[in-house]
C-alpha atoms as one frame of an Amber mdcrd trajectory, in Angstrom:
protein
  34.889  66.398  38.642  36.264  64.556  41.174  36.351  66.307  44.475  39.658
  66.503  46.881  38.464  66.349  50.536  41.648  67.120  52.598  42.451  66.265
  56.090  40.463  69.877  57.378  37.611  68.785  54.807  37.161  65.280  56.676
  37.872  66.003  60.034  35.098  69.403  59.708  32.514  65.703  59.680  33.240
  65.990  63.222  32.503  62.883  66.202  28.830  63.230  66.502  27.849  62.919
  62.589  30.231  60.211  62.614  29.070  58.547  65.470  25.376  58.499  63.410
  26.511  57.458  60.236  27.962  54.216  61.731  24.998  53.552  63.348  22.302
  54.634  60.285  23.972  52.129  58.254  23.600  49.699  61.035  20.084  50.322
  61.868  18.923  50.884  58.420  19.677  46.562  58.102  23.797  46.837  56.582
  24.882  43.668  56.942  28.802  43.875  58.510  29.233  40.468  57.639  28.388
  40.200  54.049  30.982  42.769  54.020  34.019  42.451  50.708  37.084  40.821
  53.242  39.821  43.620  53.351  43.597  42.552  51.485  46.663  42.602  54.106
  50.146  41.959  52.002  52.988  42.230  53.227  55.379  44.672  51.453  59.072
  45.459  52.252  58.810  47.597  54.593  55.234  46.887  56.201  51.916  46.347
  55.186  49.202  47.116  52.527  45.990  46.793  52.792  43.257  47.301  50.400
  39.785  47.262  52.045  36.488  47.999  49.279  32.796  48.307  50.716  29.723
  48.801  47.998  27.031  50.595  49.610  23.328  52.305  49.779  24.694  53.596
  45.910  28.429  53.507  46.246  31.672  52.219  46.374  34.882  53.186  47.506
  38.479  51.375  48.373  40.927  52.631  50.870  44.516  51.826  50.067  46.649
  52.562  53.256  50.455  51.115  54.333  51.718  50.925  57.957  55.345  51.607
  58.276  56.165  50.637  61.783  59.891  52.313  61.074  58.754  55.824  59.756
  58.429  57.071  63.499  62.055  56.698  63.734  61.940  58.902  60.600  59.574
  61.925  61.969  56.626  60.371  59.799  53.114  59.068  59.797  53.481  54.859
  60.446  50.421  54.938  58.604  49.081  56.254  55.566  45.890  56.150  53.105
  44.332  57.312  50.549  40.251  57.231  50.088  38.709  56.681  46.865  34.772
  57.539  46.642  32.945  56.016  43.249  29.238  56.432  42.391  28.208  52.719
  41.966  25.623  52.985  38.577  28.502  54.562  36.681  31.474  53.302  38.417
  32.841  56.912  38.241  34.949  58.446  40.881  33.251  61.192  42.605  36.285
  62.029  44.902  39.786  61.553  46.700  39.585  62.034  50.405  42.322  62.015
  52.813  42.346  58.057  54.088  44.206  58.641  57.294  41.580  61.338  58.329
  39.174  59.681  57.289  40.709  56.251  59.829  41.475  58.594  62.298  37.827
  59.738  61.801  36.043  56.797  62.096  37.484  54.396  64.458  37.197  56.019
  67.561  33.387  56.793  65.774  32.690  52.448  65.684  33.330  52.482  69.091
  31.307  54.448  70.607  28.644  53.949  68.381  29.137  50.422  69.674  28.679
  51.199  72.918  26.523  54.489  73.585  23.512  53.450  74.903  26.367  52.276
  78.125  27.997  55.104  77.670  25.412  57.525  77.835  24.301  55.073  81.241
  27.638  55.194  83.347  28.127  59.353  82.522  24.657  59.472  84.193  26.175
  57.279  86.802  29.025  59.461  87.382  29.068  62.929  90.028  30.928  64.403
  88.518  32.060  62.644  85.027  32.862  59.801  82.979  37.154  58.489  84.451
  39.047  57.504  81.192  42.258  55.468  81.360  44.053  55.810  77.775  46.506
  53.241  77.030  48.830  54.967  74.305  48.716  58.701  72.838  48.758  58.858
  69.443  46.065  59.979  67.097  44.253  56.995  67.946  44.398  57.626  71.391
  43.071  61.188  70.855  40.428  60.870  68.609  38.622  57.869  71.202  38.572
  60.838  73.668  37.330  63.243  71.443  34.363  61.022  70.671  33.751  60.180
  73.878  33.635  64.190  75.267  31.774  64.272  72.042  28.521  62.183  73.720
  29.326  62.157  77.447  31.153  64.120  80.485  34.267  63.575  80.830  36.070
  63.815  84.392  39.376  63.378  83.805  41.794  60.855  81.480  44.936  59.139
  82.494  47.292  58.413  79.265  49.407  56.082  79.790  52.620  54.741  77.527
  55.545  53.491  77.358  57.802  55.722  79.898  55.157  58.526  80.567  57.132
  61.032  78.422  54.308  61.811  76.255  52.446  64.867  76.971  49.167  65.478
  75.771  46.699  68.617  75.747  43.585  65.680  75.935  44.802  64.087  78.873
  45.110  65.226  82.566  47.741  62.723  83.774  50.294  60.706  82.203  52.082
  57.825  83.376  54.251  55.100  82.358  53.098  52.154  81.873  55.350  50.602
  84.305  54.134  52.901  87.157  52.405  51.717  90.187  49.576  53.898  89.754
  48.049  52.256  86.530  46.592  49.651  88.274  44.539  52.071  90.763  43.356
  54.127  87.845  42.281  51.279  86.042  40.215  50.087  88.617  38.047  53.018
  88.950  38.465  53.332  85.073  34.610  53.914  83.997  35.841  53.844  80.149
  39.136  51.913  79.128  40.683  52.478  75.191  43.171  50.756  74.141  44.963
  52.446  71.257  48.487  50.867  70.875  51.038  48.789  68.614  52.118  46.972
  71.143  52.054  42.496  70.529  51.178  42.000  74.028  48.773  43.357  76.858
  49.247  46.373  78.268  46.726  46.224  81.144  45.805  43.557  83.515  42.251
  42.361  83.279  41.844  41.746  86.775  41.858  45.216  87.125  39.001  46.158
  85.348  36.072  47.164  87.427  32.504  44.783  86.401  30.875  47.758  85.672
  33.767  49.371  83.009  34.068  49.192  79.089  36.862  49.099  76.793  37.292
  50.070  73.724  40.851  48.400  72.049  41.484  49.549  68.598  45.420  48.743
  68.591  45.507  45.184  66.877  44.082  44.154  63.926  46.013  40.579  63.294
  45.834  37.054  64.578  48.654  36.935  67.067  48.765  40.346  68.306  46.576
  41.326  71.337  46.113  43.911  73.550  43.721  42.875  76.077  44.806  39.144
  77.849  42.358  36.106  77.801  41.429  37.127  82.135  39.160  40.359  80.960
  38.369  38.041  77.703  36.470  35.769  79.863  35.528  37.696  82.396  33.824
  40.259  79.846  31.027  40.472  77.058  32.833  40.724  73.965  31.082  42.981
  71.257  32.856  43.380  67.813  31.699  44.585  64.122  31.524  41.450  62.410
  32.214  37.436  63.896  33.782  36.715  60.833  36.299  39.231  60.475  36.626
  39.067  64.644  37.864  35.239  64.037  39.486  36.043  61.072  41.511  39.383
  62.651  41.435  40.211  66.043  44.382  38.960  67.894  42.682  39.719  71.410
  39.662  37.469  70.703  41.663  34.698  67.911  43.605  34.141  70.878  41.751
  34.602  73.700  39.739  31.262  72.030  42.645  28.865  71.302  43.288  29.714
  74.916  39.929  28.493  75.722  39.097  32.018  77.590  36.461  33.234  75.279
  33.511  31.111  73.362  33.072  32.501  69.932  29.271  31.708  69.893  28.629
  34.371  72.950  30.356  37.310  70.458  27.728  40.094  69.988  27.858  42.029
  66.994  26.983  45.535  66.243  23.863  45.040  64.458  22.708  42.646  66.838
  22.409  45.465  69.495  21.164  48.382  66.774  18.527  45.999  65.384  17.632
  43.595  68.109  16.289  43.394  72.125  20.001  42.642  72.720  21.159  44.742
  75.586  24.528  44.682  78.068  24.928  43.120  80.628  25.644  45.658  83.559
  27.688  43.464  86.114  30.582  42.126  83.791  33.119  44.606  81.944  32.137
  45.663  78.454  34.622  44.930  75.589  34.283  46.812  72.328  37.366  45.141
  70.113  37.277  46.555  66.494  39.844  45.788  64.318  38.418  48.278  61.399
  36.214  47.051  57.648  35.532  48.525  54.560  31.703  49.590  55.010  33.003
  51.688  57.990  34.876  53.274  55.918  32.894  54.320  52.819  29.996  55.163
  54.974  31.782  58.219  57.057  33.859  58.897  53.636  29.714  59.551  52.101
  29.206  61.595  54.621  32.177  63.552  54.829  31.394  63.634  50.947  28.097
  64.842  51.104  28.573  67.485  53.967  31.092  68.914  51.142  28.354  69.151
  48.590  26.088  70.342  50.551  28.572  73.325  51.836  29.352  74.525  48.392
  25.546  74.347  47.205  25.665  76.827  49.803  27.600  78.821  49.675  26.962
  79.139  45.759  22.881  80.379  46.470  24.699  82.827  48.509
């Protein structure tokens, strides 16, 4: 019987187990460059995305839509459904809430890519990490939640276009044009860019040499959140060189400007399966666009947890 995992059951996996699922898949030898490419198709009021993948005896596909106009209607900008199949028989095992899945896995990928550096920064911070988050949506919130699940956080500053959004997960709220933003970025250990902006949201000159920058908002080659100045200064970590050079505007545009050599891109797999280490004397940028394998390994983890819970309930 096909099981349905609603948002609550997907979120029950939690940030720690989600990061572990991403980490373990790469440590076991998964090659993101061998993943199935996603299909992005324009539709009348936005985009449709199909994201298939097959890993470790499972096949899955996410069907997602992005409707920019939905925000003015009070509706979700992104909607998604995930279909999980057993690879041997290709029979459906589960249908998952795709929005919850995306919300959970995106920050988990960011954190899994830099977990050692995150721990290092936290150990050197007396009161905890200082975070600046551009954006106030679900990805902004869940990046904070996922970081908090792995390291102590001193305070969080949320930066939005007008500064009017108030969020329970942030200690301070600033408008993007506030003079105070520059000071907060200069002092930040971690900067998160989780916006729908089409142009850079921060001045790359302000970022500390030791800082982590996690950028997730852009998945189009002509859209960026980070400027060429920061990309030139930083060690840039990506999920896959091929996907980054195809879809990550932050990377694609910096390469086109001559500010970033694509040969210097570091993949998550490089960090987990070799002796490669992130230098501590320059910023680290983790730029992700989302890939099918990430949804799949997290969907499998959520499904298996739900199965284990159900079996345990039956045993009682």
